[in-house]
PDB file of C-alpha atoms and ligand atoms in Angstrom:
ATOM      1  CA  MET A   1      24.151 -15.327 -18.516  1.00 48.00           C
ATOM      2  CA  SER A   2      22.563 -12.383 -16.820  1.00 51.00           C
ATOM      3  CA  LYS A   3      18.896 -11.548 -16.730  1.00 61.00           C
ATOM      4  CA  GLN A   4      17.072  -8.371 -15.841  1.00 70.00           C
ATOM      5  CA  ARG A   5      15.924  -8.131 -12.457  1.00 80.00           C
ATOM      6  CA  ALA A   6      12.306  -8.951 -11.656  1.00 87.00           C
ATOM      7  CA  GLY A   7      10.410  -5.912 -10.282  1.00 96.00           C
ATOM      8  CA  LEU A   8       9.203  -5.984  -6.472  1.00 98.00           C
ATOM      9  CA  PHE A   9       6.119  -4.321  -5.471  1.00 98.00           C
ATOM     10  CA  ILE A  10       5.574  -3.331  -1.871  1.00 98.00           C
ATOM     11  CA  ALA A  11       2.523  -1.609  -0.437  1.00 98.00           C
ATOM     12  CA  PHE A  12       2.499   0.217   2.883  1.00 98.00           C
ATOM     13  CA  GLU A  13      -0.822   0.145   4.527  1.00 98.00           C
ATOM     14  CA  GLY A  14      -2.373   1.128   7.882  1.00 97.00           C
ATOM     15  CA  GLY A  15      -4.683   3.749   9.540  1.00 93.00           C
ATOM     16  CA  ASP A  16      -4.232   7.456   9.334  1.00 89.00           C
ATOM     17  CA  GLY A  17      -1.125   8.675  11.425  1.00 89.00           C
ATOM     18  CA  ALA A  18       0.554   5.147  11.186  1.00 91.00           C
ATOM     19  CA  GLY A  19       3.771   6.498  10.022  1.00 93.00           C
ATOM     20  CA  LYS A  20       3.606   4.968   6.516  1.00 96.00           C
ATOM     21  CA  SER A  21       5.265   7.672   4.405  1.00 96.00           C
ATOM     22  CA  THR A  22       8.204   7.882   7.054  1.00 96.00           C
ATOM     23  CA  GLN A  23       8.915   4.306   6.649  1.00 98.00           C
ATOM     24  CA  ALA A  24       8.372   3.970   2.875  1.00 98.00           C
ATOM     25  CA  ALA A  25      11.030   7.102   2.577  1.00 98.00           C
ATOM     26  CA  ARG A  26      13.524   5.134   4.770  1.00 98.00           C
ATOM     27  CA  LEU A  27      13.239   1.916   2.908  1.00 98.00           C
ATOM     28  CA  ALA A  28      13.509   3.658  -0.514  1.00 98.00           C
ATOM     29  CA  GLU A  29      16.865   5.332   0.895  1.00 98.00           C
ATOM     30  CA  ALA A  30      18.135   1.892   2.210  1.00 98.00           C
ATOM     31  CA  LEU A  31      17.338   0.064  -1.052  1.00 98.00           C
ATOM     32  CA  GLU A  32      18.848   2.888  -3.248  1.00 98.00           C
ATOM     33  CA  ALA A  33      22.130   2.678  -1.112  1.00 98.00           C
ATOM     34  CA  ARG A  34      22.270  -0.942  -2.344  1.00 96.00           C
ATOM     35  CA  GLY A  35      22.070   0.178  -5.963  1.00 97.00           C
ATOM     36  CA  LEU A  36      18.395  -0.632  -6.617  1.00 97.00           C
ATOM     37  CA  THR A  37      16.052   1.687  -8.391  1.00 98.00           C
ATOM     38  CA  VAL A  38      13.058   2.624  -6.397  1.00 98.00           C
ATOM     39  CA  LEU A  39       9.928   4.336  -7.334  1.00 98.00           C
ATOM     40  CA  ARG A  40       7.946   5.851  -4.424  1.00 98.00           C
ATOM     41  CA  THR A  41       4.402   6.555  -5.196  1.00 97.00           C
ATOM     42  CA  ARG A  42       1.031   6.998  -3.253  1.00 96.00           C
ATOM     43  CA  GLU A  43      -2.733   6.535  -3.486  1.00 97.00           C
ATOM     44  CA  PRO A  44      -5.035   8.170  -4.095  1.00 94.00           C
ATOM     45  CA  GLY A  45      -2.672   9.960  -6.680  1.00 93.00           C
ATOM     46  CA  GLY A  46       0.348   8.967  -8.380  1.00 93.00           C
ATOM     47  CA  THR A  47      -0.670  10.142 -11.863  1.00 96.00           C
ATOM     48  CA  PRO A  48      -1.986  13.527 -12.959  1.00 96.00           C
ATOM     49  CA  ILE A  49      -5.465  12.311 -13.186  1.00 96.00           C
ATOM     50  CA  GLY A  50      -5.052  10.593  -9.848  1.00 96.00           C
ATOM     51  CA  GLU A  51      -3.957  13.719  -8.121  1.00 95.00           C
ATOM     52  CA  LYS A  52      -7.129  15.537  -9.445  1.00 95.00           C
ATOM     53  CA  LEU A  53      -9.226  12.531  -7.960  1.00 96.00           C
ATOM     54  CA  ARG A  54      -7.345  12.719  -4.736  1.00 94.00           C
ATOM     55  CA  SER A  55      -8.234  16.265  -4.061  1.00 94.00           C
ATOM     56  CA  LEU A  56     -11.876  15.588  -5.353  1.00 93.00           C
ATOM     57  CA  VAL A  57     -12.287  12.775  -2.669  1.00 93.00           C
ATOM     58  CA  LEU A  58     -10.332  14.198   0.200  1.00 92.00           C
ATOM     59  CA  ASP A  59     -10.922  17.769   0.295  1.00 91.00           C
ATOM     60  CA  HIS A  60     -13.882  19.192   2.036  1.00 90.00           C
ATOM     61  CA  GLY A  61     -16.065  21.363  -0.086  1.00 88.00           C
ATOM     62  CA  HIS A  62     -17.224  19.230  -2.913  1.00 87.00           C
ATOM     63  CA  GLY A  63     -20.511  18.602  -1.142  1.00 90.00           C
ATOM     64  CA  HIS A  64     -21.647  15.234  -0.003  1.00 92.00           C
ATOM     65  CA  ILE A  65     -20.024  12.194  -1.558  1.00 94.00           C
ATOM     66  CA  ASP A  66     -21.803   8.926  -1.155  1.00 96.00           C
ATOM     67  CA  ALA A  67     -19.999   5.762  -0.340  1.00 97.00           C
ATOM     68  CA  HIS A  68     -20.258   4.086  -3.832  1.00 98.00           C
ATOM     69  CA  THR A  69     -19.113   7.214  -5.539  1.00 97.00           C
ATOM     70  CA  GLU A  70     -16.180   7.519  -3.068  1.00 96.00           C
ATOM     71  CA  ALA A  71     -15.203   3.855  -3.784  1.00 98.00           C
ATOM     72  CA  LEU A  72     -15.216   4.323  -7.491  1.00 98.00           C
ATOM     73  CA  ILE A  73     -13.127   7.516  -7.320  1.00 97.00           C
ATOM     74  CA  PHE A  74     -10.582   5.584  -5.380  1.00 97.00           C
ATOM     75  CA  ALA A  75     -10.696   2.750  -7.722  1.00 98.00           C
ATOM     76  CA  ALA A  76     -10.542   5.049 -10.706  1.00 98.00           C
ATOM     77  CA  SER A  77      -7.375   6.659  -9.390  1.00 98.00           C
ATOM     78  CA  ARG A  78      -5.854   3.170  -8.698  1.00 98.00           C
ATOM     79  CA  ALA A  79      -6.621   1.887 -12.218  1.00 98.00           C
ATOM     80  CA  ALA A  80      -4.499   4.742 -13.678  1.00 98.00           C
ATOM     81  CA  HIS A  81      -1.866   4.154 -11.209  1.00 98.00           C
ATOM     82  CA  ALA A  82      -1.499   0.620 -11.728  1.00 98.00           C
ATOM     83  CA  THR A  83      -1.618   0.892 -15.401  1.00 98.00           C
ATOM     84  CA  GLN A  84       0.470   3.978 -16.092  1.00 97.00           C
ATOM     85  CA  VAL A  85       2.899   3.867 -13.155  1.00 98.00           C
ATOM     86  CA  ILE A  86       3.267   0.539 -11.256  1.00 98.00           C
ATOM     87  CA  ARG A  87       3.166  -2.083 -13.889  1.00 98.00           C
ATOM     88  CA  PRO A  88       5.671  -0.201 -16.277  1.00 98.00           C
ATOM     89  CA  ALA A  89       8.130   0.224 -13.253  1.00 98.00           C
ATOM     90  CA  LEU A  90       7.919  -3.450 -12.445  1.00 98.00           C
ATOM     91  CA  ASP A  91       8.473  -4.287 -15.995  1.00 97.00           C
ATOM     92  CA  ARG A  92      11.609  -2.245 -15.876  1.00 98.00           C
ATOM     93  CA  GLY A  93      12.699  -4.417 -12.833  1.00 97.00           C
ATOM     94  CA  GLU A  94      12.254  -1.488 -10.360  1.00 98.00           C
ATOM     95  CA  VAL A  95      11.194  -1.685  -6.745  1.00 98.00           C
ATOM     96  CA  VAL A  96       7.926   0.003  -6.405  1.00 98.00           C
ATOM     97  CA  LEU A  97       6.863   1.278  -2.826  1.00 98.00           C
ATOM     98  CA  THR A  98       3.307   2.569  -2.677  1.00 98.00           C
ATOM     99  CA  ASP A  99       1.680   4.461   0.114  1.00 97.00           C
ATOM    100  CA  ARG A 100      -1.513   2.655   0.356  1.00 98.00           C
ATOM    101  CA  TYR A 101      -3.124   0.349  -2.344  1.00 98.00           C
ATOM    102  CA  ILE A 102      -6.256  -1.960  -2.496  1.00 98.00           C
ATOM    103  CA  ASP A 103      -6.393  -3.011   1.059  1.00 98.00           C
ATOM    104  CA  SER A 104      -7.039   0.740   1.859  1.00 98.00           C
ATOM    105  CA  SER A 105     -10.197   0.500  -0.109  1.00 98.00           C
ATOM    106  CA  VAL A 106     -11.198  -2.813   1.298  1.00 98.00           C
ATOM    107  CA  ALA A 107     -10.625  -1.529   4.797  1.00 98.00           C
ATOM    108  CA  TYR A 108     -11.999   2.207   4.516  1.00 97.00           C
ATOM    109  CA  GLN A 109     -14.862   1.706   1.741  1.00 98.00           C
ATOM    110  CA  GLY A 110     -15.490  -1.964   2.453  1.00 98.00           C
ATOM    111  CA  ALA A 111     -15.529  -2.023   6.191  1.00 98.00           C
ATOM    112  CA  GLY A 112     -15.374   1.706   7.236  1.00 97.00           C
ATOM    113  CA  ARG A 113     -18.307   2.631   4.708  1.00 97.00           C
ATOM    114  CA  ALA A 114     -19.865  -0.828   5.044  1.00 97.00           C
ATOM    115  CA  LEU A 115     -19.893  -1.339   1.252  1.00 98.00           C
ATOM    116  CA  GLY A 116     -18.832  -5.023   1.884  1.00 98.00           C
ATOM    117  CA  GLN A 117     -15.244  -6.131   1.558  1.00 98.00           C
ATOM    118  CA  ASP A 118     -15.737  -8.735  -1.083  1.00 98.00           C
ATOM    119  CA  ALA A 119     -17.548  -6.162  -3.325  1.00 98.00           C
ATOM    120  CA  VAL A 120     -14.764  -3.637  -2.949  1.00 98.00           C
ATOM    121  CA  ARG A 121     -11.988  -6.064  -3.622  1.00 98.00           C
ATOM    122  CA  SER A 122     -13.665  -7.256  -6.726  1.00 98.00           C
ATOM    123  CA  LEU A 123     -14.083  -3.766  -8.195  1.00 98.00           C
ATOM    124  CA  ASN A 124     -10.373  -3.141  -7.452  1.00 98.00           C
ATOM    125  CA  GLU A 125      -9.002  -6.348  -8.713  1.00 98.00           C
ATOM    126  CA  TRP A 126     -11.022  -5.588 -11.941  1.00 98.00           C
ATOM    127  CA  ALA A 127      -9.562  -1.943 -11.958  1.00 98.00           C
ATOM    128  CA  THR A 128      -5.985  -3.161 -11.624  1.00 98.00           C
ATOM    129  CA  SER A 129      -6.317  -6.419 -13.820  1.00 98.00           C
ATOM    130  CA  GLY A 130      -5.217  -8.289 -10.619  1.00 98.00           C
ATOM    131  CA  LEU A 131      -1.918  -6.500  -9.936  1.00 98.00           C
ATOM    132  CA  GLN A 132      -1.017  -7.574  -6.270  1.00 98.00           C
ATOM    133  CA  PRO A 133       1.797  -6.458  -4.197  1.00 98.00           C
ATOM    134  CA  HIS A 134       4.482  -9.075  -3.286  1.00 98.00           C
ATOM    135  CA  LEU A 135       4.501  -7.734   0.225  1.00 98.00           C
ATOM    136  CA  THR A 136       2.168  -5.586   2.233  1.00 98.00           C
ATOM    137  CA  VAL A 137       3.645  -3.812   5.217  1.00 98.00           C
ATOM    138  CA  LEU A 138       0.961  -3.037   7.689  1.00 98.00           C
ATOM    139  CA  LEU A 139       1.634  -0.547  10.388  1.00 98.00           C
ATOM    140  CA  ASP A 140      -1.027  -1.314  12.943  1.00 97.00           C
ATOM    141  CA  VAL A 141      -1.943   1.839  14.789  1.00 94.00           C
ATOM    142  CA  ASP A 142      -4.273   2.215  17.534  1.00 93.00           C
ATOM    143  CA  PRO A 143      -6.958   4.877  16.104  1.00 92.00           C
ATOM    144  CA  ALA A 144      -6.562   7.232  19.186  1.00 90.00           C
ATOM    145  CA  MET A 145      -2.813   7.220  18.769  1.00 89.00           C
ATOM    146  CA  GLY A 146      -3.204   7.927  15.045  1.00 88.00           C
ATOM    147  CA  ARG A 147      -5.591  10.882  15.741  1.00 88.00           C
ATOM    148  CA  ARG A 148      -3.090  12.247  18.071  1.00 87.00           C
ATOM    149  CA  ARG A 149      -0.167  12.008  15.914  1.00 84.00           C
ATOM    150  CA  ARG A 150      -1.866  13.572  12.764  1.00 79.00           C
ATOM    151  CA  THR A 151      -3.490  16.445  14.666  1.00 82.00           C
ATOM    152  CA  ALA A 152      -0.283  17.173  16.672  1.00 81.00           C
ATOM    153  CA  GLY A 153       0.567  20.756  15.690  1.00 63.00           C
ATOM    154  CA  HIS A 154      -0.350  20.692  12.082  1.00 70.00           C
ATOM    155  CA  ALA A 155      -2.970  20.851   9.257  1.00 70.00           C
ATOM    156  CA  ALA A 156      -6.678  20.064   9.692  1.00 83.00           C
ATOM    157  CA  GLU A 157      -7.969  16.471   9.128  1.00 87.00           C
ATOM    158  CA  ASP A 158      -9.230  15.566   5.506  1.00 89.00           C
ATOM    159  CA  ARG A 159     -12.672  14.084   4.779  1.00 90.00           C
ATOM    160  CA  LEU A 160     -11.894  10.537   5.702  1.00 89.00           C
ATOM    161  CA  GLU A 161      -9.507  11.334   8.738  1.00 88.00           C
ATOM    162  CA  SER A 162     -12.254  13.411  10.409  1.00 88.00           C
ATOM    163  CA  GLU A 163     -14.690  10.471  10.579  1.00 89.00           C
ATOM    164  CA  ALA A 164     -15.634   9.342  13.975  1.00 88.00           C
ATOM    165  CA  ASP A 165     -13.486   6.819  16.057  1.00 90.00           C
ATOM    166  CA  GLU A 166     -15.795   3.909  15.334  1.00 93.00           C
ATOM    167  CA  PHE A 167     -15.121   4.405  11.712  1.00 94.00           C
ATOM    168  CA  HIS A 168     -11.319   4.071  12.365  1.00 94.00           C
ATOM    169  CA  ILE A 169     -11.622   1.190  14.621  1.00 95.00           C
ATOM    170  CA  ARG A 170     -13.565  -0.805  11.962  1.00 96.00           C
ATOM    171  CA  ILE A 171     -10.753   0.069   9.462  1.00 97.00           C
ATOM    172  CA  ARG A 172      -7.979  -1.217  11.865  1.00 97.00           C
ATOM    173  CA  ASP A 173     -10.003  -4.500  12.335  1.00 98.00           C
ATOM    174  CA  ALA A 174     -10.398  -5.021   8.663  1.00 98.00           C
ATOM    175  CA  PHE A 175      -6.689  -4.462   8.003  1.00 98.00           C
ATOM    176  CA  ARG A 176      -5.638  -6.905  10.625  1.00 98.00           C
ATOM    177  CA  GLU A 177      -7.969  -9.483   9.331  1.00 98.00           C
ATOM    178  CA  LEU A 178      -6.680  -9.140   5.861  1.00 98.00           C
ATOM    179  CA  ALA A 179      -3.140  -9.829   7.248  1.00 98.00           C
ATOM    180  CA  ARG A 180      -4.421 -12.726   9.348  1.00 98.00           C
ATOM    181  CA  ARG A 181      -5.842 -14.499   6.248  1.00 97.00           C
ATOM    182  CA  ARG A 182      -2.632 -14.323   4.233  1.00 97.00           C
ATOM    183  CA  PRO A 183       0.313 -14.138   6.624  1.00 97.00           C
ATOM    184  CA  GLU A 184       2.928 -15.080   3.988  1.00 96.00           C
ATOM    185  CA  SER A 185       2.170 -11.687   2.175  1.00 98.00           C
ATOM    186  CA  TYR A 186       2.227  -9.448   4.993  1.00 98.00           C
ATOM    187  CA  LEU A 187       4.465  -7.771   7.531  1.00 98.00           C
ATOM    188  CA  VAL A 188       2.439  -6.540  10.530  1.00 98.00           C
ATOM    189  CA  LEU A 189       4.255  -4.045  12.847  1.00 98.00           C
ATOM    190  CA  PRO A 190       2.896  -2.131  15.791  1.00 98.00           C
ATOM    191  CA  ALA A 191       3.045   1.524  14.779  1.00 96.00           C
ATOM    192  CA  HIS A 192       4.119   2.483  18.269  1.00 95.00           C
ATOM    193  CA  LEU A 193       7.745   0.941  17.830  1.00 97.00           C
ATOM    194  CA  SER A 194      10.509   3.457  17.185  1.00 97.00           C
ATOM    195  CA  VAL A 195      11.097   4.721  13.628  1.00 97.00           C
ATOM    196  CA  SER A 196      14.517   2.967  13.625  1.00 98.00           C
ATOM    197  CA  GLU A 197      13.176  -0.211  14.923  1.00 98.00           C
ATOM    198  CA  LEU A 198      10.477  -0.203  12.389  1.00 98.00           C
ATOM    199  CA  SER A 199      12.674   0.420   9.440  1.00 98.00           C
ATOM    200  CA  ALA A 200      15.185  -2.231  10.684  1.00 98.00           C
ATOM    201  CA  ARG A 201      12.409  -4.905  10.685  1.00 98.00           C
ATOM    202  CA  ILE A 202      10.900  -3.749   7.303  1.00 98.00           C
ATOM    203  CA  LEU A 203      14.361  -3.917   5.715  1.00 98.00           C
ATOM    204  CA  GLU A 204      15.099  -7.274   7.078  1.00 98.00           C
ATOM    205  CA  ARG A 205      11.840  -8.632   5.487  1.00 98.00           C
ATOM    206  CA  VAL A 206      12.432  -6.914   2.275  1.00 98.00           C
ATOM    207  CA  GLU A 207      16.014  -8.223   2.024  1.00 97.00           C
ATOM    208  CA  SER A 208      14.903 -11.701   2.493  1.00 96.00           C
ATOM    209  CA  LEU A 209      12.316 -11.269  -0.241  1.00 97.00           C
ATOM    210  CA  LEU A 210      15.062  -9.799  -2.652  1.00 96.00           C
ATOM    211  CA  ALA A 211      17.326 -12.852  -1.951  1.00 94.00           C
ATOM    212  CA  SER A 212      14.329 -15.374  -2.739  1.00 91.00           C
ATOM    213  CA  GLN A 213      13.777 -13.542  -5.961  1.00 90.00           C
ATOM    214  CA  GLN A 214      17.478 -13.672  -6.675  1.00 87.00           C
ATOM    215  CA  ASP A 215      17.582 -17.412  -5.952  1.00 87.00           C
ATOM    216  CA  ALA A 216      14.516 -18.125  -8.227  1.00 87.00           C
ATOM    217  CA  ALA A 217      16.202 -16.005 -10.896  1.00 86.00           C
ATOM    218  CA  ASP A 218      19.453 -18.015 -10.839  1.00 87.00           C
ATOM    219  CA  ALA A 219      17.599 -21.293 -10.675  1.00 89.00           C
ATOM    220  CA  SER A 220      15.665 -20.413 -13.944  1.00 85.00           C
ATOM    221  CA  VAL A 221      18.933 -19.423 -15.631  1.00 80.00           C
ATOM    222  CA  SER A 222      20.743 -22.462 -14.919  1.00 79.00           C
ATOM    223  CA  GLN A 223      17.932 -24.605 -16.226  1.00 76.00           C
ATOM    224  CA  VAL A 224      18.262 -22.835 -19.715  1.00 62.00           C
ATOM    225  CA  PRO A 225      20.219 -25.345 -21.877  1.00 62.00           C
ATOM    226  CA  ALA A 226      23.382 -24.291 -23.354  1.00 51.00           C
ATOM    227  CA  ILE A 227      23.178 -23.642 -27.165  1.00 51.00           C
ATOM    228  CA  GLY A 228      23.593 -26.826 -28.980  1.00 43.00           C
ATOM    229  CA  GLY A 229      23.563 -28.724 -25.644  1.00 38.00           C
ATOM    230  CA  GLY A 230      20.327 -30.456 -26.024  1.00 36.00           C
ATOM    231  CA  LEU A 231      19.790 -34.198 -26.059  1.00 34.00           C
TER     232      LEU A 231
HETATM  233  P1  LIG B 301      -3.246   9.253   2.879  1.00 73.74           P
HETATM  234  O1  LIG B 301      -2.560   9.665   1.695  1.00 73.74           O
HETATM  235  O2  LIG B 301      -2.526   8.339   3.639  1.00 73.74           O
HETATM  236  O3  LIG B 301      -3.295  10.544   3.758  1.00 73.74           O
HETATM  237  P2  LIG B 301      -2.273  11.617   4.248  1.00 73.74           P
HETATM  238  O4  LIG B 301      -1.448  12.125   3.047  1.00 73.74           O
HETATM  239  O5  LIG B 301      -3.042  12.706   4.819  1.00 73.74           O
HETATM  240  O6  LIG B 301      -1.369  10.853   5.236  1.00 73.74           O
HETATM  241  O7  LIG B 301      -4.798   8.928   2.564  1.00 73.74           O
HETATM  242  C1  LIG B 301      -5.724   9.752   2.341  1.00 73.74           C
HETATM  243  C2  LIG B 301      -6.883   9.192   3.073  1.00 73.74           C
HETATM  244  O8  LIG B 301      -7.789   8.439   1.909  1.00 73.74           O
HETATM  245  C3  LIG B 301      -6.812   8.482   4.142  1.00 73.74           C
HETATM  246  O9  LIG B 301      -7.754   8.993   5.176  1.00 73.74           O
HETATM  247  C4  LIG B 301      -7.312   7.063   3.848  1.00 73.74           C
HETATM  248  C5  LIG B 301      -8.192   7.404   2.540  1.00 73.74           C
HETATM  249  N1  LIG B 301      -8.286   6.302   1.552  1.00 73.74           N
HETATM  250  C6  LIG B 301      -9.374   5.477   1.269  1.00 73.74           C
HETATM  251  O10 LIG B 301     -10.384   5.813   2.090  1.00 73.74           O
HETATM  252  N2  LIG B 301      -9.572   4.619   0.515  1.00 73.74           N
HETATM  253  C7  LIG B 301      -8.457   4.227  -0.361  1.00 73.74           C
HETATM  254  O11 LIG B 301      -8.637   3.510  -1.298  1.00 73.74           O
HETATM  255  C8  LIG B 301      -7.316   5.069  -0.223  1.00 73.74           C
HETATM  256  C9  LIG B 301      -6.096   4.700  -1.090  1.00 73.74           C
HETATM  257  C10 LIG B 301      -7.311   5.964   0.667  1.00 73.74           C
END
């Protein structure tokens, strides 16, 4: 008896310039090569309204945005993303890789903007009806290195990226603390490792997650009694 695969939800988190999108792209490629259907997405964004909210909150030129408004814009983008994109893909049994999720708001708005991590988490749990990743890959980047990487030879920094170093240090500490509290749901890797070393370690962890999902599915199938085979 075969059963549809359960979906797998993986978030990539970390400071700006950590290399999240490179790693998400490499993981997507590796999983697709194994025959899995992968949806790559990002926050803020991932839906038409989310992309509009993204430019509202990240671009310079919309005037001052206070911290509460900023947190609500990220949460609004995430609500649309969770409902319209992530849950449906998981229901179809796909692997969803998102570049940032709730932890980004907890770190940037909760710690960086000092709105309070618990308040920001509650807001976002409400916005997503409690949808949590199975695994969060945290690429832990030294803020100075992150800034060097993202300013190396290209575009100007966005509204959040251009904040002072202290802001980025608070964010890094918050991400690390989130991972420290729930180690079973995180893979923390130093962002200065080589691209291929990082992708090998991420793939190894994801393969073990897929294997345990498969074991759980096999166990539940073997518990279904055969037709007419009751007591
Ligand atoms: P990101 O897409 O990673 O930037 P880029 O595409 O330039 O690499 O994230 C955009 C910025 O938004 C980043 O500085 C982090 C910030 N952010 C928050 O402050 N809160 C959030 O909830 C999210 C999702 C992002």
